[in-house]
Coordinates of C-alpha atoms in Angstrom, one line a residue:
Chain A
M1 CA -4.8 -19.5 39.3
N2 CA -4.3 -23.3 38.0
P3 CA -7.1 -25.7 38.5
V4 CA -6.7 -28.5 40.8
I5 CA -9.5 -30.6 38.4
S6 CA -10.1 -29.5 34.6
V7 CA -12.5 -31.6 33.2
N8 CA -12.7 -31.5 29.3
H9 CA -15.8 -33.0 26.7
L10 CA -16.4 -36.0 29.1
H11 CA -18.4 -38.1 27.6
K12 CA -19.6 -41.5 29.1
A13 CA -22.6 -44.2 27.9
Y14 CA -23.7 -47.2 29.4
G15 CA -24.6 -49.4 26.4
T16 CA -26.6 -47.1 25.2
T17 CA -27.9 -45.1 27.9
V18 CA -26.1 -41.8 28.0
A19 CA -24.9 -41.2 31.5
V20 CA -22.4 -38.0 31.0
D21 CA -23.2 -36.5 27.1
D22 CA -20.7 -33.4 27.4
I23 CA -19.5 -31.7 30.2
S24 CA -16.5 -29.4 31.2
F25 CA -15.4 -27.5 34.3
N26 CA -12.5 -26.7 36.5
V27 CA -12.2 -26.3 39.9
A28 CA -10.0 -23.8 41.8
P29 CA -7.2 -24.6 44.5
G30 CA -9.0 -24.4 47.7
E31 CA -12.7 -24.1 46.9
I32 CA -15.7 -26.2 47.9
F33 CA -17.4 -26.9 44.4
G34 CA -20.5 -28.2 44.0
I35 CA -22.0 -30.9 41.9
V36 CA -25.9 -30.5 41.8
G37 CA -28.7 -32.4 40.1
P38 CA -31.5 -34.7 39.5
N39 CA -30.8 -38.8 40.8
G40 CA -29.5 -40.1 37.2
A41 CA -28.4 -36.4 36.1
G42 CA -24.6 -38.4 35.4
K43 CA -23.1 -36.4 38.8
S44 CA -21.9 -40.1 40.0
T45 CA -20.4 -41.4 36.5
T46 CA -18.8 -37.9 36.5
V47 CA -17.3 -37.9 39.9
E48 CA -16.0 -41.1 39.9
S49 CA -14.8 -40.8 36.3
I50 CA -12.7 -37.5 38.0
M51 CA -12.0 -40.2 41.0
G52 CA -10.4 -43.0 38.4
L53 CA -13.1 -45.5 38.9
R54 CA -14.6 -45.3 35.4
E55 CA -13.1 -45.0 32.3
P56 CA -14.2 -42.1 30.5
D57 CA -15.5 -42.9 26.5
S58 CA -14.0 -39.4 25.7
G59 CA -13.0 -36.9 27.1
N60 CA -10.1 -35.0 29.4
V61 CA -9.7 -35.4 33.1
S62 CA -6.9 -34.1 34.9
V63 CA -6.3 -34.3 38.9
L64 CA -3.6 -32.7 40.1
G65 CA -1.8 -32.7 37.1
L66 CA -2.3 -36.3 36.9
N67 CA -4.6 -38.1 34.7
P68 CA -7.0 -40.4 37.0
H69 CA -7.5 -43.6 34.6
T70 CA -3.7 -44.0 33.7
Q71 CA -2.4 -42.6 36.9
R72 CA -4.7 -44.4 39.2
S73 CA -2.5 -45.0 42.4
A74 CA -0.8 -42.3 41.7
V75 CA -4.2 -39.7 42.0
S76 CA -5.3 -41.7 44.6
Q77 CA -2.3 -41.6 47.3
R78 CA -3.5 -37.9 46.7
I79 CA -7.4 -37.7 47.3
G80 CA -9.7 -38.7 49.9
I81 CA -12.9 -40.0 49.1
Q82 CA -15.9 -40.4 51.2
L83 CA -18.7 -42.4 48.5
Q84 CA -22.5 -42.6 48.9
Q85 CA -22.3 -46.0 49.0
A86 CA -19.5 -47.9 50.7
A87 CA -19.4 -49.6 54.2
L88 CA -16.9 -51.5 56.3
P89 CA -17.3 -55.5 57.8
D90 CA -20.0 -55.3 61.1
R91 CA -17.9 -56.4 63.0
M92 CA -14.5 -54.0 62.2
K93 CA -14.4 -51.7 65.1
V94 CA -13.4 -48.2 64.3
W95 CA -9.6 -47.9 64.8
E96 CA -9.0 -50.9 63.3
A97 CA -10.5 -49.7 59.8
L98 CA -8.5 -46.4 60.6
D99 CA -5.2 -48.3 61.2
L100 CA -6.2 -50.4 58.1
Y101 CA -6.6 -47.8 55.9
S102 CA -3.3 -46.2 57.2
S103 CA -1.7 -48.4 55.4
F104 CA -3.1 -48.0 52.1
Y105 CA -1.4 -44.7 51.8
T106 CA 2.6 -43.8 51.9
N107 CA 1.3 -40.7 53.7
T108 CA -0.3 -40.1 56.4
I109 CA -1.2 -38.5 59.0
P110 CA -1.8 -40.3 63.2
W111 CA -5.4 -41.6 62.9
E112 CA -5.9 -40.5 66.5
P113 CA -6.3 -37.2 66.3
L114 CA -8.6 -37.6 63.9
L115 CA -10.7 -39.5 66.2
E116 CA -11.1 -36.8 68.4
E117 CA -11.6 -34.3 65.8
W118 CA -14.6 -36.3 64.4
G119 CA -16.2 -36.7 67.3
L120 CA -15.3 -40.8 67.6
G121 CA -12.8 -40.5 70.3
D122 CA -15.2 -42.4 72.5
K123 CA -16.1 -45.1 69.8
R124 CA -13.0 -46.2 69.1
N125 CA -13.7 -50.0 70.4
A126 CA -17.4 -49.7 68.6
R127 CA -17.8 -52.1 65.8
F128 CA -19.1 -51.0 62.7
V129 CA -22.4 -52.4 62.8
N130 CA -23.1 -50.4 66.1
L131 CA -22.4 -46.7 64.7
S132 CA -25.4 -44.6 63.8
G133 CA -25.8 -43.2 61.0
G134 CA -24.4 -40.0 61.6
Q135 CA -21.0 -41.6 63.3
K136 CA -20.3 -44.1 59.8
Q137 CA -20.6 -41.2 58.2
R138 CA -17.9 -39.1 60.0
L139 CA -15.9 -42.7 60.1
F140 CA -15.8 -42.7 56.6
I141 CA -14.7 -38.4 56.6
A142 CA -12.0 -39.3 59.1
L143 CA -11.1 -42.6 56.3
A144 CA -11.0 -39.8 53.6
L145 CA -8.6 -37.6 55.9
L146 CA -5.7 -40.1 56.6
N147 CA -3.6 -39.5 53.7
D148 CA -3.6 -35.5 54.3
P149 CA -5.6 -35.2 50.7
D150 CA -5.0 -32.2 48.5
V151 CA -8.2 -32.9 47.2
V152 CA -11.5 -34.4 49.1
F153 CA -14.8 -36.0 47.6
L154 CA -17.8 -36.2 49.3
D155 CA -20.5 -37.9 48.1
E156 CA -24.5 -37.0 49.4
L157 CA -22.4 -36.1 52.9
T158 CA -25.5 -35.3 54.5
T159 CA -28.2 -37.9 53.3
G160 CA -29.9 -39.8 55.8
L161 CA -28.2 -37.3 58.7
D162 CA -30.9 -35.4 61.5
P163 CA -30.8 -31.6 60.7
Q164 CA -28.7 -30.5 63.8
A165 CA -25.9 -33.4 62.7
R166 CA -26.4 -32.1 59.1
R167 CA -25.6 -28.5 60.4
S168 CA -22.2 -29.6 62.1
T169 CA -21.7 -31.7 59.8
W170 CA -21.4 -28.6 57.2
D171 CA -19.0 -27.0 59.7
L172 CA -16.6 -29.5 59.2
V173 CA -16.8 -29.3 55.6
A174 CA -15.8 -25.6 55.7
D175 CA -13.1 -26.4 58.2
I176 CA -11.8 -28.9 55.4
R177 CA -11.9 -26.3 53.1
D178 CA -10.2 -23.5 55.7
R179 CA -7.4 -25.6 56.0
G180 CA -6.4 -25.4 52.4
K181 CA -7.9 -28.2 51.1
T182 CA -10.0 -28.6 47.5
V183 CA -13.9 -29.9 48.2
V184 CA -16.0 -31.3 45.5
L185 CA -19.2 -32.3 47.3
V186 CA -22.2 -33.7 45.0
T187 CA -25.5 -33.4 46.6
H188 CA -29.0 -33.8 46.2
F189 CA -29.7 -30.8 48.6
M190 CA -29.9 -27.2 47.5
D191 CA -29.7 -25.7 50.9
E192 CA -26.6 -27.4 51.7
A193 CA -24.7 -26.2 48.6
E194 CA -25.7 -22.8 49.1
A195 CA -24.4 -22.6 52.5
L196 CA -21.6 -24.4 51.5
C197 CA -19.7 -24.1 47.7
D198 CA -17.9 -21.2 46.3
H199 CA -19.3 -22.4 42.8
V200 CA -21.9 -24.7 41.6
A201 CA -22.4 -26.8 38.7
I202 CA -26.3 -27.7 38.0
I203 CA -26.1 -31.3 35.8
D204 CA -29.3 -32.3 34.2
H205 CA -29.1 -35.3 31.5
G206 CA -25.5 -35.5 31.4
N207 CA -24.7 -31.9 30.8
I208 CA -24.2 -28.5 32.7
I209 CA -26.8 -26.5 32.5
A210 CA -25.6 -23.6 34.6
L211 CA -22.2 -23.3 36.3
D212 CA -21.6 -20.1 39.0
T213 CA -21.5 -19.0 41.9
P214 CA -24.8 -19.8 44.4
A215 CA -25.7 -15.8 44.5
R216 CA -24.8 -15.1 41.0
L217 CA -27.3 -18.2 40.1
I218 CA -30.0 -16.7 42.0
E219 CA -29.5 -13.1 40.7
Q220 CA -29.5 -14.9 36.9
V221 CA -33.2 -16.6 37.4
D222 CA -34.6 -14.0 39.9
D223 CA -33.5 -10.8 41.1
E224 CA -36.4 -10.0 43.1
L225 CA -36.3 -9.4 46.6
R226 CA -39.9 -9.3 49.0
V227 CA -40.3 -7.6 51.9
T228 CA -43.2 -8.7 53.9
F229 CA -44.3 -6.9 57.7
E230 CA -47.2 -6.4 59.6
V231 CA -48.2 -2.9 60.7
D232 CA -50.0 -1.7 64.2
G233 CA -51.8 1.3 63.1
P234 CA -53.2 3.1 60.2
F235 CA -51.1 2.8 56.9
S236 CA -51.7 3.6 53.6
A237 CA -50.1 1.5 51.1
E238 CA -49.5 4.7 48.6
I239 CA -46.6 5.3 50.9
L240 CA -44.4 2.5 49.3
S241 CA -46.7 1.8 45.5
S242 CA -45.1 5.4 44.8
L243 CA -41.3 4.3 45.7
P244 CA -39.6 3.8 42.2
Q245 CA -37.9 0.7 43.9
V246 CA -41.2 -1.0 44.5
S247 CA -42.8 -2.7 41.5
D248 CA -45.7 -4.2 43.3
I249 CA -47.2 -4.0 47.2
S250 CA -49.9 -6.5 48.0
R251 CA -51.7 -7.6 51.3
S252 CA -52.9 -11.0 52.5
G253 CA -54.8 -10.7 56.1
R254 CA -52.6 -8.0 58.2
R255 CA -49.6 -8.6 55.8
W256 CA -48.4 -6.8 53.4
T257 CA -45.5 -7.6 50.8
A258 CA -43.4 -5.2 48.6
R259 CA -41.6 -6.6 45.6
G260 CA -39.0 -5.0 44.0
D261 CA -34.9 -5.2 42.8
A262 CA -32.9 -7.3 45.3
R263 CA -30.4 -4.5 45.4
N264 CA -32.2 -1.2 46.9
L265 CA -36.0 -2.7 47.9
L266 CA -34.8 -3.0 51.5
S267 CA -33.5 0.4 52.5
A268 CA -36.1 2.4 50.5
V269 CA -38.8 0.1 52.2
V270 CA -37.3 1.1 55.5
I271 CA -37.1 4.4 55.3
A272 CA -40.2 5.6 53.5
L273 CA -41.8 3.4 57.1
E274 CA -39.6 5.5 59.0
Q275 CA -40.2 9.1 57.6
N276 CA -44.1 8.3 57.6
A277 CA -43.8 7.2 61.4
V278 CA -45.6 3.9 60.8
R279 CA -45.1 1.6 63.2
V280 CA -44.0 -1.9 62.0
T281 CA -43.4 -5.8 63.7
N282 CA -42.1 -8.9 61.9
L283 CA -40.7 -7.4 59.3
Q284 CA -39.0 -10.4 57.4
T285 CA -37.3 -10.4 53.8
E286 CA -37.5 -13.1 51.4
R287 CA -35.4 -14.1 48.2
A288 CA -35.4 -17.1 45.3
S289 CA -32.9 -20.1 46.8
L290 CA -30.9 -22.3 44.9
E291 CA -33.9 -24.6 45.1
D292 CA -35.8 -21.9 43.2
V293 CA -32.8 -21.4 40.6
F294 CA -32.8 -25.7 40.2
I295 CA -36.6 -26.0 39.4
T296 CA -36.6 -23.2 37.1
L297 CA -33.4 -24.4 34.7
T298 CA -35.0 -28.0 35.5
G299 CA -38.2 -28.0 35.7
R300 CA -38.8 -30.2 38.3
Q301 CA -38.5 -30.8 42.0
I302 CA -35.2 -32.4 42.6
R303 CA -37.0 -35.5 44.4
A304 CA -39.9 -35.7 42.2
Chain B
M1 CA -12.2 -20.6 36.3
Q2 CA -11.2 -20.8 32.6
D3 CA -7.7 -21.8 33.2
S4 CA -7.5 -24.3 30.8
T5 CA -3.4 -25.1 32.0
V6 CA -3.3 -27.5 34.7
L7 CA -1.4 -27.1 38.2
T8 CA 1.8 -28.5 37.7
Q9 CA 2.8 -30.9 39.8
P10 CA 4.4 -29.4 42.8
T11 CA 5.4 -32.4 44.7
A12 CA 7.2 -36.0 44.0
I13 CA 4.5 -38.0 42.3
H14 CA 3.7 -41.2 45.2
T15 CA 3.7 -44.5 43.8
T16 CA 3.1 -48.0 46.0
T17 CA 6.2 -49.3 47.2
K18 CA 7.3 -52.9 47.2
G19 CA 7.4 -52.7 51.4
Q20 CA 3.8 -50.4 51.1
L21 CA 2.2 -53.6 49.1
W22 CA 3.6 -56.2 52.0
R23 CA 2.7 -53.4 55.0
S24 CA -0.8 -53.7 53.2
F25 CA -1.4 -57.1 53.0
G26 CA 0.2 -58.0 56.7
R27 CA -2.4 -55.2 57.7
M28 CA -5.6 -56.8 55.8
T29 CA -4.6 -60.5 56.5
W30 CA -4.7 -59.7 60.1
I31 CA -7.9 -57.7 60.4
Q32 CA -9.3 -60.6 58.6
L33 CA -8.0 -63.0 61.0
K34 CA -9.6 -60.8 63.3
L35 CA -13.2 -60.4 61.8
Y36 CA -13.2 -64.2 60.8
S37 CA -12.4 -65.0 65.1
R38 CA -15.4 -62.9 65.6
E39 CA -18.2 -64.5 63.1
P40 CA -19.0 -67.6 66.0
I41 CA -20.7 -69.5 63.1
A42 CA -18.3 -70.1 60.6
F43 CA -15.6 -70.6 63.8
F44 CA -18.0 -73.3 64.6
F45 CA -18.7 -75.4 61.1
T46 CA -14.4 -75.4 60.3
L47 CA -12.9 -75.7 63.9
I48 CA -15.3 -77.4 66.5
F49 CA -17.6 -79.3 64.2
P50 CA -14.8 -81.9 62.5
V51 CA -13.6 -82.1 66.3
L52 CA -17.1 -83.5 67.4
L53 CA -17.5 -85.6 64.1
L54 CA -13.9 -87.2 65.1
A55 CA -15.3 -87.7 68.4
M56 CA -18.0 -89.3 67.6
Y57 CA -16.2 -91.7 65.7
G58 CA -13.7 -92.3 67.8
I59 CA -17.2 -92.9 70.1
I60 CA -18.6 -95.5 67.8
W61 CA -16.0 -97.3 66.1
G62 CA -12.5 -96.7 68.2
N63 CA -9.6 -96.5 66.5
A64 CA -8.5 -100.3 67.0
P65 CA -6.2 -101.8 64.1
G66 CA -8.8 -103.3 61.7
S67 CA -11.7 -101.0 62.6
G68 CA -11.9 -99.2 59.3
Y69 CA -10.4 -100.3 55.7
Y70 CA -7.2 -101.6 56.6
Q71 CA -5.7 -104.1 58.3
D72 CA -2.8 -102.2 60.0
Y73 CA -4.6 -99.1 60.8
G74 CA -7.8 -97.9 62.7
Y75 CA -11.3 -96.0 61.7
I76 CA -9.9 -92.9 62.9
D77 CA -6.2 -93.4 61.3
M78 CA -8.6 -93.6 57.5
Q79 CA -11.2 -91.0 58.9
L80 CA -9.0 -87.9 59.9
P81 CA -7.6 -86.9 56.5
A82 CA -11.3 -87.3 55.3
L83 CA -12.0 -84.7 57.7
T84 CA -9.7 -83.2 56.8
A85 CA -11.3 -82.6 53.9
V86 CA -14.4 -81.8 55.1
I87 CA -12.4 -78.7 56.5
I88 CA -11.2 -77.6 53.2
G89 CA -14.7 -78.0 51.4
T90 CA -16.2 -75.9 54.5
V91 CA -13.5 -73.4 53.9
G92 CA -13.6 -73.6 50.4
L93 CA -17.0 -73.7 49.3
M94 CA -19.0 -72.3 52.1
S95 CA -16.9 -69.5 53.9
V96 CA -15.2 -67.9 50.7
P97 CA -18.3 -67.8 48.4
V98 CA -20.1 -66.4 51.3
S99 CA -17.8 -63.9 53.0
V100 CA -16.6 -62.8 49.4
A101 CA -20.1 -61.8 48.2
T102 CA -21.5 -60.5 51.5
N103 CA -18.5 -58.0 50.8
R104 CA -19.3 -57.3 47.7
E105 CA -23.2 -57.1 48.0
Q106 CA -22.3 -54.7 51.1
K107 CA -20.1 -52.3 49.4
I108 CA -17.0 -52.9 51.7
L109 CA -15.2 -53.4 48.1
R110 CA -16.3 -50.5 46.3
R111 CA -14.3 -48.6 49.6
F112 CA -11.3 -50.9 49.3
K113 CA -11.6 -50.1 45.3
A114 CA -11.7 -45.7 46.1
T115 CA -8.0 -46.6 48.2
P116 CA -4.5 -47.4 46.5
M117 CA -4.6 -50.8 47.6
R118 CA -4.2 -53.2 45.3
P119 CA -7.1 -55.6 44.1
L120 CA -4.3 -58.5 44.2
T121 CA -3.7 -57.3 48.1
Y122 CA -7.3 -57.8 49.2
I123 CA -7.6 -60.9 47.4
A124 CA -4.2 -62.4 48.8
A125 CA -5.0 -61.5 52.6
D126 CA -8.4 -63.0 51.8
V127 CA -6.5 -66.9 50.5
A128 CA -4.0 -66.5 53.4
V129 CA -6.7 -66.4 55.9
N130 CA -8.7 -68.9 54.2
Y131 CA -5.8 -70.8 54.4
L132 CA -4.6 -70.4 57.8
V133 CA -8.4 -71.5 59.4
A134 CA -8.1 -74.7 56.9
L135 CA -4.9 -75.7 58.5
V136 CA -6.1 -74.5 62.4
G137 CA -8.6 -76.5 61.5
M138 CA -7.2 -79.7 60.7
A139 CA -4.7 -78.8 63.7
A140 CA -7.3 -79.3 66.3
V141 CA -8.5 -83.0 64.4
I142 CA -5.0 -83.6 64.5
V143 CA -4.1 -83.0 68.0
V144 CA -7.6 -84.4 69.5
G145 CA -7.5 -87.3 67.7
A146 CA -3.4 -87.8 69.0
L147 CA -4.3 -87.3 72.4
V148 CA -7.7 -89.4 72.5
F149 CA -7.5 -91.7 69.7
N150 CA -3.7 -92.5 69.9
L151 CA -3.7 -91.7 66.0
R152 CA -1.3 -93.2 63.8
F153 CA 0.7 -91.4 60.4
A154 CA 2.7 -93.5 58.3
G155 CA 3.0 -91.1 55.5
S156 CA 5.3 -88.4 55.0
L157 CA 4.7 -84.8 56.9
P158 CA 6.2 -82.4 53.7
A159 CA 4.2 -84.4 51.3
F160 CA 1.1 -84.2 53.5
F161 CA 1.5 -80.9 54.0
V162 CA 2.0 -79.9 50.0
G163 CA -1.5 -82.2 49.0
F164 CA -3.4 -80.2 52.1
T165 CA -2.0 -77.1 50.7
L166 CA -2.8 -77.8 46.6
A167 CA -6.0 -79.1 47.8
T168 CA -7.2 -76.0 49.8
L169 CA -5.7 -73.5 46.9
A170 CA -8.3 -75.2 45.1
F171 CA -11.2 -75.5 46.6
I172 CA -10.7 -71.8 47.7
A173 CA -10.3 -71.2 44.0
I174 CA -13.7 -72.9 43.4
G175 CA -15.0 -71.0 46.2
Y176 CA -14.0 -67.6 44.4
I177 CA -15.9 -68.7 41.0
V178 CA -19.4 -69.1 43.1
A179 CA -18.5 -65.5 44.5
S180 CA -17.8 -63.8 41.2
L181 CA -21.0 -65.8 39.1
A182 CA -23.2 -65.2 42.6
P183 CA -25.3 -62.0 42.2
T184 CA -25.8 -61.7 46.1
A185 CA -24.2 -63.4 49.5
R186 CA -27.5 -65.2 49.6
V187 CA -27.6 -66.8 46.5
A188 CA -23.3 -67.8 47.1
Q189 CA -24.3 -69.5 50.5
V190 CA -27.4 -71.5 48.8
V191 CA -25.1 -72.4 45.7
G192 CA -21.8 -73.6 48.0
Q193 CA -24.3 -75.5 50.5
L194 CA -25.6 -76.8 46.8
I195 CA -22.3 -78.4 45.5
F196 CA -20.8 -79.0 49.2
F197 CA -23.3 -81.2 50.9
P198 CA -23.9 -84.0 48.4
M199 CA -20.5 -84.3 48.3
M200 CA -19.5 -84.5 51.9
F201 CA -22.1 -87.4 52.6
L202 CA -21.4 -89.1 48.8
S203 CA -17.3 -88.7 48.8
G204 CA -16.6 -90.8 52.2
A205 CA -15.5 -87.6 54.0
T206 CA -18.6 -88.3 56.3
L207 CA -18.9 -91.4 56.2
P208 CA -16.5 -94.2 54.7
L209 CA -17.4 -95.2 50.8
F210 CA -17.0 -98.9 52.0
L211 CA -20.3 -98.7 53.9
M212 CA -22.1 -97.8 50.7
P213 CA -23.8 -99.2 47.9
E214 CA -21.7 -100.2 44.8
G215 CA -23.6 -97.8 42.7
V216 CA -23.0 -94.7 44.9
Q217 CA -19.2 -96.1 45.3
Q218 CA -19.3 -95.7 41.2
V219 CA -20.9 -92.0 40.9
A220 CA -18.5 -90.8 43.9
Q221 CA -15.5 -91.6 42.7
W222 CA -16.2 -88.8 40.0
L223 CA -16.7 -86.3 42.6
P224 CA -14.0 -83.7 43.4
L225 CA -14.1 -83.9 47.2
T226 CA -13.8 -87.7 46.7
Q227 CA -11.0 -87.3 44.8
L228 CA -9.1 -85.2 47.8
V229 CA -10.5 -87.2 50.5
V230 CA -8.3 -90.5 48.4
L231 CA -5.2 -88.2 48.0
L232 CA -5.1 -87.2 51.5
Q233 CA -6.2 -91.0 52.7
E234 CA -3.2 -92.2 50.9
L235 CA -0.6 -89.6 51.8
W236 CA -1.7 -90.3 55.5
L237 CA -1.6 -94.0 55.3
G238 CA 1.8 -93.6 53.3
V239 CA 0.6 -95.2 49.9
G240 CA 1.8 -92.1 48.2
W241 CA 0.6 -90.0 45.7
N242 CA -2.8 -90.3 44.0
M243 CA -1.8 -89.2 40.5
T244 CA -5.6 -88.7 39.5
A245 CA -6.2 -86.9 42.3
V246 CA -3.0 -84.5 41.9
V247 CA -4.8 -83.8 38.2
V248 CA -8.0 -83.4 39.3
L249 CA -6.9 -80.9 42.0
L250 CA -4.3 -79.0 40.0
A251 CA -7.1 -78.4 37.1
M252 CA -9.6 -77.6 39.7
L253 CA -6.5 -74.9 40.7
I254 CA -5.8 -73.7 37.4
V255 CA -9.9 -73.5 36.2
G256 CA -10.6 -72.1 39.3
T257 CA -8.2 -69.0 39.3
L258 CA -8.0 -68.2 35.7
V259 CA -12.0 -68.0 35.8
S260 CA -12.3 -66.3 38.4
A261 CA -9.8 -63.9 37.9
R262 CA -11.9 -62.9 34.6
L263 CA -15.1 -62.8 36.9
F264 CA -14.3 -61.6 39.9
R265 CA -16.4 -58.1 40.5
W266 CA -15.9 -55.4 43.2
E267 CA -19.9 -54.0 42.4

């Protein structure tokens, strides 16, 4: 399928500092495309070039077949933007913001249902300054959806939200995608990218260092699965270490850990334990996460 | 993902129409007016403070003919155009720099920039609102002056209105230079005050110049606010257009517009 966004050899420097060196990728229609990377990696510059807020030094960017720099007005009519750093006037009321922003677009959807949908129905007359962090964030998402956009950009959407608000926001983002919109998600939360994104580009030092589905990225870096369990009664480690699927078995206190290839370890371990009538409690599986991929590839924590 | 051809445009390209521009401008102006009415301090300085000054003058000096500098007119007749100049100065040098720099500092302008709204729409609405506020401020002192102090007007209303409009736009343009140069809202506020307050006391806007020592009067002639006071007083009292003042204000308007158009930053 033809891409909604196409970035080819994007390059952008500020003075002598190269923000984006050479970045190329395509975003397919209807997917959630994640852009992750440490602070200062070039994420914002990349996304702002796609939105038409910055002019690339070289390279091509195309959004919905349009050039976001030379056709900025046409592009901005069809995209929705939630910026990491943005605000409304303190004394502006929620409904006034939606009403004002509606006047900027040629095609809009009614804002009253949006207000309900994003849980702001009872905040209609509240001033911006009196909203909580989560409410402000949801208002900005509602503003990003006012023009019924084809592409929605969400930049550090859940930063500053409590865990519960983060999870419910994830559901809403998946919901946006399920309504047929393409979503570009910029985040430094690896669990968020792993849970939501169909494809993830990891950016570091102005270049893409990995681009794939979260599952395949994890597989490439670490295809080991760990099965851990506690045993009630007699147990000989031989039962498992003799299995071809198990590469290693170890013990820490009452807890055993069997390691092996992610694709067939679990069933082999469970069957062997069952056949030998071992009474197992608290069985868990662990495997690498996108966070591990990130640390392996960049050699550092995301928030060092 | 590897496909390099780009989605061809299935629907028409939406460009912003003229009607749309007016709709945005109208909505932006209306909301800015509402926001202004929710700022108690700005409200006080542009609308209430000049009326209080007027009342103070009236109580101290009255408005009998000869109570001011002119034989046929009173102190209030002479100081009302000067108070109008104070209102224009407050709007241009205090309200505009602070509100624009605050909107930039708080990333409010950044969010606007991410919409199809034209930058000019925002600026035009902002200028319109500040102009309206100055107009209402002037109307308030005129109404109080007429009702309480038997205000006399000897000029031509259209001419006074044109002079008022030129002066207000000129001071707003200067305010935009301050807003563009100031790195933060705090700096914009301090710079605006540093420019405005000395002028307010030395220009004849609050105390008539003829009460000042000769040396101060000499210096005061060079201040833009003095030129504004002179322009409005002479239009009010029917003397006519003071061409020096007109040239000074026109120069402020042109230079202010050109410079702030070059320097204005959204973030």
